[in-house]
Amino acid sequence: MKQKNQSAKTSAARKTGKQKQAGKTAKRARPADAPRARTPVSGLPDAAPQNHSNPISDALREAGRPMHFEEIAELLKPKTDNARKRLFDALESQVQAGELVRNRRDEYCLRERLPLIVGTVNGHRDGHGFLHQEDRSAPPIILPHRQMREVMHGDRVAVRISGEDQRGRREGVVVKVLERGTKEVVGRLYDEAGFTYVVPDNPRIAHRILVPRDHLTDAQPGQIVMVRIVEPPSRNAQPLGHVTRVLGEHAAPGMETDIAIHAHALPFEFPVEAVKQAESFGQAVSVAAKRGREDLREVPLVTIDGEDARDFDDAVWCEPVRGGWRLIVAIADVASYVEPDSALDVEAQNRGTSVYFPNRVLPMLPEGLSNGLCSLNPAVDRLCLCCEMKVDAHGKVTKARFFEGLMRSAARLTYTKVAAYLANPAASQDPQVNAVGEQIAHLDAVYRALQVARSQRGALEFDAPELKVKFGADGRIAALVEQSRNDAHRLIEECMIAANVEAARFLAKHKIPALYRVHGQPEADRLEQLRQFLGGFGIQLPAGPDLEPKVLSDLLKGIASNDESRLIETVVVRSMPQAVYQPQNIGHFGLALHEYAHFTSPIRRYPDLMVHRGIRHVLRGGTAEDFPWTPARMAELGQQCSFTERRADDATRDAMAWLKCEYMQDKIGEEFEAMVSSVVDFGLFVQLKGLQIDGLVHVSSLGADYFSRDRSGFRMVGARSGRAFRLGDHIRVRLNSVSIDERKIDFELADGRKDQQQGRAPFQRRRRG
């Protein structure tokens, strides 16, 4: 009881202090009856800053000094109470946009007159943070631990530069929090020393969220809960929150997915209006919708997907013609159902992409569309948008056209069955596959030609196996299984790439604003790091800031048969920037293409839906002048879609990391074969063979010696013994500990390990020729 009262007093004291300060602010900064300015929706891109002048900025420029609200009102002379409210709202909007800054005396200042930088805080698990500027090409600014006390991951802030850290990176001091980006937090509830608090699951949030006992909502210590932030952190106090939802027990099956969904604020329930719209179309294509389309129902188009796929975006068909092949890629015509600005469209844009967890899917569209009317299910009529291509014997697309079609899938095939048929057609016992065997052979032939063209232009090939999770009857992880890509995967991939290229070319030809899928070449510093890394394996990259994709492509082919190939592939991938969506076409470095757009998955990706809208607009007689989306609006959508893609990737990565820890937690003391995947000052990161599980071998467990990283950065060397552990070394490790909460796995060297003192000779790159 005493503890409860103490907690209540602490909360009350904090609230009283806040209320007093708020009262002072209200008297000096705004009219008494002015409403709070509306906060923009977190996660959506900000409107582009306006270059034209406005009365508020002009007044502040003319005054040449910071001004209180009343002083600005005296200059601009609002005539009514409503006008005063609008003036205050305009001031607050400019503060939130970062155009103005309100100082500690509640005066409004022009940001252009202050040496301030505006950006978004990105927290680090070690407690410091980075400020990512709104100009994404600018390097991030370091926020030391003490500056992170009053901000959280996702906050939008203004900082001033205070100096440089030991590595020469600019450090910032937080001047103003413009917008709080974290409204809710998911984490584990603790009750210690008379205080209840939540430790966020997101490692980028270093704060503990204090929770008054009268706001626990029956949550018990140890449970996973959702907490709404009611008071943000300050320089002298941790944030305060109220439990809004109990997700369940810490170790419950499926908890990793629930945590990832809530920690990354993924939309998981469809608005009622969106569901009603999806259901309004019924379960079959209407007669009216079929009119005016090319009828492909007699063409034996087939879908080829994984065994667990439920939504089928794409179907393919091919026949040999003089000089090559006629290839049709038919894609679900989602745009016929999802009208712009409808409830379905707003929610699809909000989600941006379907999110695929090992045990659950969050679709971009309600299941009535994603698994039903839009999905190219076998033996039913479906609307489609088609790309028909003439592919010559060298894999070059010599002619292409787009059209709206009506199709009926001849078969729902799987990668496994198609690959088995291609490996030995005579041995196939599957009647469904055999029925379309001739069609599969034609598709394989055009794939071989497209693959030759891909190789000649220098596209990068990454064939790392996919890790699949197998669950037991109790819903818990039972096994991790690597599934290698086969020729059926590659066949579909090449057909989709060909259609995506033609979609980009079509939109560019007609000057339609579009979202291109762009991928830049590695930046100079990362390229230099890659050059040093490869040098440790005896592989030399050409000098200079520019790099052709074919150079990396030939390199990867040359090491394909070596044990270190997967490690090198991983490092090459990490050296490259992330692909994004934007209206400015800069090409795709990884695929070695000048034009590329996502066209083939509109059920699960919003950018594909926008590409469909652009193509349909032209097919129906539209022009660039009357296309509803401007380049500026496309830029906003590109930022939003890139954000939702990263959000989905982060969420699924977190869930998989949890499952890997759960899989390993009952294997303490067991030994595994591993490869050194990274060398850091405090030890070696290793990856277990066949499991894609990463963990740390701490420097203290390497042996009775003083180990340190050498100048190359790729070896850990003992000062006395000279014993060396090198990037790419194969070692045997023993599992030491597992922390699911921190997603950390620790190993130690196993007894009987191979002596690494003599090292090993780097393999030589295979000569071309």
PDB file of N, CA and C in Angstrom, residues 9-10 17 156 160 192 281 316 330 374 465-466 468 513 542 651 661 680-681 714 736:
ATOM      1  N   LYS A   9       2.189   9.451  -5.605  1.00  0.00           N
ATOM      2  CA  LYS A   9       2.740  10.765  -5.305  1.00  0.00           C
ATOM      3  C   LYS A   9       3.742  11.196  -6.357  1.00  0.00           C
ATOM      4  N   THR A  10       4.578  10.250  -6.779  1.00  0.00           N
ATOM      5  CA  THR A  10       5.569  10.565  -7.817  1.00  0.00           C
ATOM      6  C   THR A  10       4.893  11.025  -9.097  1.00  0.00           C
ATOM      7  N   GLY A  17       4.083  19.527 -11.852  1.00  0.00           N
ATOM      8  CA  GLY A  17       5.135  20.309 -12.493  1.00  0.00           C
ATOM      9  C   GLY A  17       4.810  20.583 -13.944  1.00  0.00           C
ATOM     10  N   ARG A 156      10.871  13.574 -33.930  1.00  0.00           N
ATOM     11  CA  ARG A 156      11.372  14.558 -34.895  1.00  0.00           C
ATOM     12  C   ARG A 156      11.853  15.763 -34.117  1.00  0.00           C
ATOM     13  N   ARG A 160      21.425  21.437 -32.765  1.00  0.00           N
ATOM     14  CA  ARG A 160      22.548  22.249 -33.225  1.00  0.00           C
ATOM     15  C   ARG A 160      23.824  21.421 -33.077  1.00  0.00           C
ATOM     16  N   GLU A 192       9.882  -4.044  -9.477  1.00  0.00           N
ATOM     17  CA  GLU A 192      11.093  -4.155  -8.671  1.00  0.00           C
ATOM     18  C   GLU A 192      11.248  -2.933  -7.776  1.00  0.00           C
ATOM     19  N   PHE A 281     -17.908  -6.677 -53.875  1.00  0.00           N
ATOM     20  CA  PHE A 281     -17.656  -7.178 -55.233  1.00  0.00           C
ATOM     21  C   PHE A 281     -18.125  -8.610 -55.429  1.00  0.00           C
ATOM     22  N   VAL A 316       1.832 -17.212 -66.096  1.00  0.00           N
ATOM     23  CA  VAL A 316       2.719 -17.124 -67.261  1.00  0.00           C
ATOM     24  C   VAL A 316       2.301 -18.139 -68.333  1.00  0.00           C
ATOM     25  N   ALA A 330       0.684 -12.471 -67.095  1.00  0.00           N
ATOM     26  CA  ALA A 330      -0.626 -11.936 -66.710  1.00  0.00           C
ATOM     27  C   ALA A 330      -0.631 -11.672 -65.210  1.00  0.00           C
ATOM     28  N   CYS A 374      -9.185 -11.215 -56.430  1.00  0.00           N
ATOM     29  CA  CYS A 374      -7.988 -10.759 -57.152  1.00  0.00           C
ATOM     30  C   CYS A 374      -7.008 -11.896 -57.406  1.00  0.00           C
ATOM     31  N   PRO A 465      20.161 -19.862 -49.752  1.00  0.00           N
ATOM     32  CA  PRO A 465      18.903 -20.559 -49.446  1.00  0.00           C
ATOM     33  C   PRO A 465      18.044 -19.783 -48.475  1.00  0.00           C
ATOM     34  N   GLU A 466      16.739 -19.984 -48.591  1.00  0.00           N
ATOM     35  CA  GLU A 466      15.789 -19.337 -47.684  1.00  0.00           C
ATOM     36  C   GLU A 466      15.610 -20.207 -46.448  1.00  0.00           C
ATOM     37  N   LYS A 468      13.362 -21.606 -43.600  1.00  0.00           N
ATOM     38  CA  LYS A 468      11.964 -21.859 -43.281  1.00  0.00           C
ATOM     39  C   LYS A 468      11.831 -22.363 -41.842  1.00  0.00           C
ATOM     40  N   PRO A 513       4.084  10.011 -64.627  1.00  0.00           N
ATOM     41  CA  PRO A 513       4.766   9.952 -63.320  1.00  0.00           C
ATOM     42  C   PRO A 513       4.584   8.570 -62.705  1.00  0.00           C
ATOM     43  N   PRO A 542      38.702  -3.301 -58.800  1.00  0.00           N
ATOM     44  CA  PRO A 542      39.332  -2.154 -59.461  1.00  0.00           C
ATOM     45  C   PRO A 542      39.264  -0.912 -58.583  1.00  0.00           C
ATOM     46  N   ALA A 651      10.172  -5.786 -38.844  1.00  0.00           N
ATOM     47  CA  ALA A 651       9.260  -6.577 -38.010  1.00  0.00           C
ATOM     48  C   ALA A 651       9.486  -8.071 -38.205  1.00  0.00           C
ATOM     49  N   CYS A 661      16.236 -17.621 -31.177  1.00  0.00           N
ATOM     50  CA  CYS A 661      16.610 -17.727 -29.764  1.00  0.00           C
ATOM     51  C   CYS A 661      15.787 -18.807 -29.062  1.00  0.00           C
ATOM     52  N   VAL A 680      35.020  -8.111 -34.372  1.00  0.00           N
ATOM     53  CA  VAL A 680      34.825  -6.838 -33.688  1.00  0.00           C
ATOM     54  C   VAL A 680      35.794  -6.758 -32.515  1.00  0.00           C
ATOM     55  N   ASP A 681      35.880  -5.594 -31.899  1.00  0.00           N
ATOM     56  CA  ASP A 681      36.843  -5.403 -30.819  1.00  0.00           C
ATOM     57  C   ASP A 681      36.603  -6.346 -29.647  1.00  0.00           C
ATOM     58  N   PHE A 714      40.052  -7.565 -39.836  1.00  0.00           N
ATOM     59  CA  PHE A 714      39.439  -8.842 -40.180  1.00  0.00           C
ATOM     60  C   PHE A 714      40.065 -10.024 -39.439  1.00  0.00           C
ATOM     61  N   ASN A 736      26.599 -21.162 -25.138  1.00  0.00           N
ATOM     62  CA  ASN A 736      26.854 -20.757 -23.764  1.00  0.00           C
ATOM     63  C   ASN A 736      25.620 -20.169 -23.095  1.00  0.00           C
TER      64      ASN A 736
END
